[in-house]
mmCIF file of C-alpha atoms in Angstrom:
data_model
loop_
_atom_site.group_PDB
_atom_site.id
_atom_site.type_symbol
_atom_site.label_atom_id
_atom_site.label_comp_id
_atom_site.label_asym_id
_atom_site.label_seq_id
_atom_site.Cartn_x
_atom_site.Cartn_y
_atom_site.Cartn_z
ATOM 1 C CA MET A 1 -40.491 -85.910 66.830
ATOM 2 C CA ASN A 2 -37.400 -85.689 64.668
ATOM 3 C CA TRP A 3 -35.464 -82.971 66.498
ATOM 4 C CA LYS A 4 -33.230 -82.367 63.477
ATOM 5 C CA GLU A 5 -36.262 -80.985 61.614
ATOM 6 C CA LEU A 6 -37.156 -78.468 64.334
ATOM 7 C CA LYS A 7 -37.103 -74.859 63.107
ATOM 8 C CA VAL A 8 -35.540 -72.861 65.936
ATOM 9 C CA GLY A 9 -35.192 -69.108 66.282
ATOM 10 C CA PHE A 10 -32.470 -67.881 68.630
ATOM 11 C CA ALA A 11 -32.665 -64.218 69.639
ATOM 12 C CA PHE A 12 -29.976 -62.206 71.431
ATOM 13 C CA CYS A 13 -30.558 -59.136 73.617
ATOM 14 C CA GLY A 14 -28.011 -56.777 75.166
ATOM 15 C CA SER A 15 -26.704 -58.574 78.242
ATOM 16 C CA PHE A 16 -23.199 -58.273 76.825
ATOM 17 C CA CYS A 17 -21.408 -59.908 79.754
ATOM 18 C CA THR A 18 -23.300 -63.150 78.991
ATOM 19 C CA MET A 19 -22.888 -63.016 75.194
ATOM 20 C CA SER A 20 -20.020 -65.509 75.075
ATOM 21 C CA LYS A 21 -22.095 -68.079 76.983
ATOM 22 C CA ALA A 22 -25.083 -67.293 74.770
ATOM 23 C CA LEU A 23 -22.986 -68.030 71.672
ATOM 24 C CA ASP A 24 -21.983 -71.364 73.228
ATOM 25 C CA ALA A 25 -25.673 -72.085 73.821
ATOM 26 C CA LEU A 26 -26.440 -71.202 70.197
ATOM 27 C CA GLU A 27 -23.773 -73.691 69.109
ATOM 28 C CA GLN A 28 -25.301 -76.430 71.329
ATOM 29 C CA THR A 29 -28.773 -75.638 70.020
ATOM 30 C CA ALA A 30 -27.656 -75.758 66.392
ATOM 31 C CA ALA A 31 -25.910 -79.093 67.008
ATOM 32 C CA ARG A 32 -29.004 -80.727 68.520
ATOM 33 C CA PHE A 33 -31.786 -79.326 66.345
ATOM 34 C CA GLY A 34 -32.468 -78.413 62.758
ATOM 35 C CA PRO A 35 -31.951 -75.048 61.130
ATOM 36 C CA VAL A 36 -31.478 -72.145 63.549
ATOM 37 C CA THR A 37 -32.457 -68.592 62.615
ATOM 38 C CA PRO A 38 -30.369 -65.963 64.454
ATOM 39 C CA ILE A 39 -32.134 -62.772 65.581
ATOM 40 C CA VAL A 40 -30.656 -59.776 67.388
ATOM 41 C CA SER A 41 -31.987 -56.639 68.999
ATOM 42 C CA GLU A 42 -30.944 -53.379 67.421
ATOM 43 C CA THR A 43 -28.778 -52.763 70.484
ATOM 44 C CA VAL A 44 -26.816 -55.965 69.874
ATOM 45 C CA ALA A 45 -26.531 -55.157 66.156
ATOM 46 C CA ALA A 46 -25.040 -51.712 66.806
ATOM 47 C CA THR A 47 -23.096 -51.809 70.087
ATOM 48 C CA ASP A 48 -19.394 -52.489 70.530
ATOM 49 C CA THR A 49 -18.404 -53.276 74.130
ATOM 50 C CA ARG A 50 -15.418 -54.559 76.067
ATOM 51 C CA PHE A 51 -16.892 -58.032 75.490
ATOM 52 C CA GLY A 52 -16.592 -57.742 71.694
ATOM 53 C CA THR A 53 -17.787 -55.817 68.692
ATOM 54 C CA ALA A 54 -21.233 -56.028 67.153
ATOM 55 C CA HIS A 55 -19.682 -57.137 63.858
ATOM 56 C CA GLU A 56 -17.800 -60.003 65.546
ATOM 57 C CA PHE A 57 -20.964 -61.241 67.308
ATOM 58 C CA MET A 58 -23.043 -61.079 64.139
ATOM 59 C CA ARG A 59 -20.364 -62.836 62.084
ATOM 60 C CA GLU A 60 -20.120 -65.642 64.664
ATOM 61 C CA MET A 61 -23.906 -66.094 64.750
ATOM 62 C CA GLU A 62 -23.992 -66.341 60.967
ATOM 63 C CA ARG A 63 -21.115 -68.845 60.998
ATOM 64 C CA ILE A 64 -22.904 -71.088 63.493
ATOM 65 C CA CYS A 65 -26.303 -70.851 61.781
ATOM 66 C CA SER A 66 -25.197 -70.609 58.132
ATOM 67 C CA ARG A 67 -27.774 -67.880 57.559
ATOM 68 C CA ARG A 68 -28.128 -64.123 57.848
ATOM 69 C CA VAL A 69 -29.069 -62.500 61.141
ATOM 70 C CA ILE A 70 -32.507 -60.904 61.454
ATOM 71 C CA ALA A 71 -31.795 -57.455 62.898
ATOM 72 C CA THR A 72 -34.827 -55.238 62.206
ATOM 73 C CA VAL A 73 -38.514 -55.158 63.077
ATOM 74 C CA ALA A 74 -39.382 -55.405 59.375
ATOM 75 C CA GLN A 75 -37.247 -58.534 58.952
ATOM 76 C CA ALA A 76 -38.780 -60.154 62.072
ATOM 77 C CA GLU A 77 -42.458 -59.469 61.290
ATOM 78 C CA PRO A 78 -42.910 -62.321 58.717
ATOM 79 C CA ILE A 79 -41.949 -64.934 61.348
ATOM 80 C CA GLY A 80 -45.605 -65.186 62.400
ATOM 81 C CA PRO A 81 -47.549 -64.919 59.142
ATOM 82 C CA LYS A 82 -45.176 -67.307 57.356
ATOM 83 C CA GLY A 83 -44.922 -69.729 60.333
ATOM 84 C CA LEU A 84 -41.129 -69.690 60.053
ATOM 85 C CA LEU A 85 -40.342 -71.125 63.509
ATOM 86 C CA ASP A 86 -41.447 -74.060 65.658
ATOM 87 C CA VAL A 87 -39.837 -72.557 68.773
ATOM 88 C CA LEU A 88 -38.178 -69.246 69.606
ATOM 89 C CA VAL A 89 -35.442 -68.885 72.228
ATOM 90 C CA ILE A 90 -34.486 -65.477 73.641
ATOM 91 C CA CYS A 91 -31.010 -65.741 75.164
ATOM 92 C CA PRO A 92 -30.011 -63.624 76.914
ATOM 93 C CA CYS A 93 -33.422 -62.193 77.762
ATOM 94 C CA THR A 94 -32.665 -58.915 79.538
ATOM 95 C CA GLY A 95 -34.868 -57.198 82.100
ATOM 96 C CA ASN A 96 -35.695 -54.615 79.426
ATOM 97 C CA THR A 97 -36.914 -57.251 76.963
ATOM 98 C CA LEU A 98 -38.728 -59.097 79.754
ATOM 99 C CA ALA A 99 -40.612 -55.882 80.596
ATOM 100 C CA LYS A 100 -41.513 -55.294 76.949
ATOM 101 C CA LEU A 101 -42.819 -58.844 76.557
ATOM 102 C CA ALA A 102 -44.827 -58.588 79.788
ATOM 103 C CA HIS A 103 -46.470 -55.347 78.638
ATOM 104 C CA GLY A 104 -46.905 -56.037 74.928
ATOM 105 C CA VAL A 105 -44.308 -53.543 73.693
ATOM 106 C CA THR A 106 -43.059 -54.421 70.210
ATOM 107 C CA ASP A 107 -40.296 -52.016 69.257
ATOM 108 C CA THR A 108 -37.271 -54.233 68.558
ATOM 109 C CA ALA A 109 -36.526 -57.091 66.197
ATOM 110 C CA VAL A 110 -36.556 -59.483 69.171
ATOM 111 C CA THR A 111 -39.899 -58.360 70.633
ATOM 112 C CA MET A 112 -41.445 -58.376 67.145
ATOM 113 C CA ALA A 113 -40.109 -61.898 66.574
ATOM 114 C CA ALA A 114 -41.678 -62.993 69.885
ATOM 115 C CA LYS A 115 -45.031 -61.354 69.153
ATOM 116 C CA ALA A 116 -45.138 -62.712 65.614
ATOM 117 C CA HIS A 117 -44.154 -66.188 66.799
ATOM 118 C CA LEU A 118 -46.625 -66.328 69.718
ATOM 119 C CA ARG A 119 -49.544 -65.513 67.432
ATOM 120 C CA ASN A 120 -49.134 -69.079 66.120
ATOM 121 C CA GLY A 121 -49.425 -70.592 69.611
ATOM 122 C CA ARG A 122 -45.898 -71.980 69.500
ATOM 123 C CA PRO A 123 -43.385 -72.107 72.385
ATOM 124 C CA LEU A 124 -41.311 -69.118 73.445
ATOM 125 C CA VAL A 125 -38.299 -70.023 75.622
ATOM 126 C CA LEU A 126 -36.750 -67.293 77.777
ATOM 127 C CA ALA A 127 -33.217 -67.518 79.196
ATOM 128 C CA ILE A 128 -33.171 -64.547 81.534
ATOM 129 C CA ALA A 129 -30.116 -62.498 82.437
ATOM 130 C CA THR A 130 -30.965 -59.424 84.470
ATOM 131 C CA ASN A 131 -29.332 -57.640 87.402
ATOM 132 C CA ASP A 132 -32.728 -56.748 88.871
ATOM 133 C CA GLY A 133 -34.593 -60.063 88.523
ATOM 134 C CA LEU A 134 -35.459 -60.057 92.220
ATOM 135 C CA ALA A 135 -36.164 -56.313 92.262
ATOM 136 C CA GLY A 136 -37.624 -54.128 89.489
ATOM 137 C CA SER A 137 -37.940 -56.994 86.979
ATOM 138 C CA ALA A 138 -39.590 -59.399 89.444
ATOM 139 C CA PRO A 139 -43.195 -58.418 88.542
ATOM 140 C CA ASN A 140 -42.441 -58.901 84.829
ATOM 141 C CA LEU A 141 -40.870 -62.281 85.521
ATOM 142 C CA GLY A 142 -43.998 -63.263 87.433
ATOM 143 C CA THR A 143 -46.186 -62.135 84.547
ATOM 144 C CA MET A 144 -44.218 -64.177 82.019
ATOM 145 C CA LEU A 145 -44.237 -67.256 84.274
ATOM 146 C CA GLY A 146 -48.024 -67.214 83.967
ATOM 147 C CA ARG A 147 -48.185 -66.713 80.193
ATOM 148 C CA LYS A 148 -49.418 -69.458 77.910
ATOM 149 C CA HIS A 149 -46.767 -70.884 75.547
ATOM 150 C CA VAL A 150 -43.914 -69.243 77.521
ATOM 151 C CA TYR A 151 -41.247 -71.436 79.125
ATOM 152 C CA LEU A 152 -38.214 -70.412 81.139
ATOM 153 C CA VAL A 153 -34.766 -71.911 81.131
ATOM 154 C CA PRO A 154 -33.949 -72.835 84.755
ATOM 155 C CA PHE A 155 -32.408 -69.843 86.517
ATOM 156 C CA GLY A 156 -30.912 -68.720 89.798
ATOM 157 C CA GLN A 157 -28.919 -66.020 91.514
ATOM 158 C CA ASP A 158 -25.558 -65.745 89.789
ATOM 159 C CA ASP A 159 -23.851 -63.753 92.586
ATOM 160 C CA HIS A 160 -25.997 -63.627 95.729
ATOM 161 C CA VAL A 161 -23.325 -61.739 97.691
ATOM 162 C CA GLU A 162 -22.313 -58.916 95.327
ATOM 163 C CA LYS A 163 -25.536 -58.772 93.239
ATOM 164 C CA PRO A 164 -28.344 -60.200 95.398
ATOM 165 C CA ALA A 165 -31.143 -59.205 92.986
ATOM 166 C CA SER A 166 -29.415 -60.618 89.870
ATOM 167 C CA LEU A 167 -30.819 -63.669 88.063
ATOM 168 C CA VAL A 168 -29.259 -65.632 85.208
ATOM 169 C CA ALA A 169 -30.491 -68.745 83.438
ATOM 170 C CA ASP A 170 -28.298 -71.805 83.041
ATOM 171 C CA PHE A 171 -27.745 -71.451 79.302
ATOM 172 C CA THR A 172 -26.466 -75.039 79.066
ATOM 173 C CA GLN A 173 -30.053 -76.186 79.735
ATOM 174 C CA ILE A 174 -31.499 -74.443 76.670
ATOM 175 C CA PRO A 175 -31.669 -77.556 74.449
ATOM 176 C CA ASP A 176 -33.425 -79.555 77.187
ATOM 177 C CA THR A 177 -35.808 -76.647 77.847
ATOM 178 C CA VAL A 178 -36.634 -76.488 74.129
ATOM 179 C CA GLU A 179 -37.472 -80.196 74.039
ATOM 180 C CA ALA A 180 -39.659 -79.882 77.147
ATOM 181 C CA ALA A 181 -41.400 -76.796 75.719
ATOM 182 C CA MET A 182 -42.165 -78.669 72.495
ATOM 183 C CA ARG A 183 -43.941 -81.234 74.688
ATOM 184 C CA GLY A 184 -45.834 -78.425 76.445
ATOM 185 C CA GLU A 185 -43.855 -78.876 79.677
ATOM 186 C CA GLN A 186 -41.755 -76.570 81.829
ATOM 187 C CA LEU A 187 -38.308 -78.067 82.471
ATOM 188 C CA GLN A 188 -37.829 -78.676 86.188
ATOM 189 C CA PRO A 189 -36.452 -77.722 88.600
ATOM 190 C CA LEU A 190 -36.991 -74.148 87.470
ATOM 191 C CA LEU A 191 -35.148 -72.496 90.371
ATOM 192 C CA LEU A 192 -31.473 -73.294 90.769
ATOM 193 C CA GLY A 193 -29.293 -72.944 93.880
ATOM 194 C CA CYS A 194 -27.099 -69.918 94.516
ATOM 195 C CA GLY A 195 -24.013 -69.540 92.333
#
C-alpha cells in the first residue's frame, strides 16, 4: 500500500493535559500518511483551559492538516456515506468517549465520526487517556478490545503511584498502530510497563 495515499481522520477529545502530545502525534501522522482530516469534540472546540485555548488548538490542527476542523455532528455524519476515511484515529480517547463508543451513544462530532466510519468496516484506532482506565472505564475498555475493526494504541499506567487507575496510550506509536490496523492486526505488545 502507498501510505501517502491513506485518508486518515484524527479526532481529539477533552483530555486537555495530553493535548500537546496529541498534537505532536497528529504532526507525525500527517508526515507519514496522506491527507489528514482533523475532528474535535464539541468540548475541545469550546473549552479554554490552562493547557491552551480552544482557538489555539483548532488553529494548530488546521495548520498541520491544511484543512478545516470537523466540529459538529452534522459535519461528521457524511464520513460514512461518502467513505471519506480509510482509518480513523481518536487521540486522546477519554473515558467518556470510550463509554459512548462501547454503548453506541452518538452525541458528539467524534462519536458520530466513529459510528459513520465503522459502518464501512474500516479500522478505528483508539489512543486512550483516562484517569479511571483500571476502574470505572475498565468494562468499556474490555468491550472495545473485543470489537471488530477496533485497534488500540499500546497503553499503560502513566503514574502508578499517584494515579493507580490511570491509563494513557503511547501516542508516539500511533503511526505504527495505523499501519498494523490497515493490515487487520493489533500492534503488539499492547500493554506497556509502568511509567
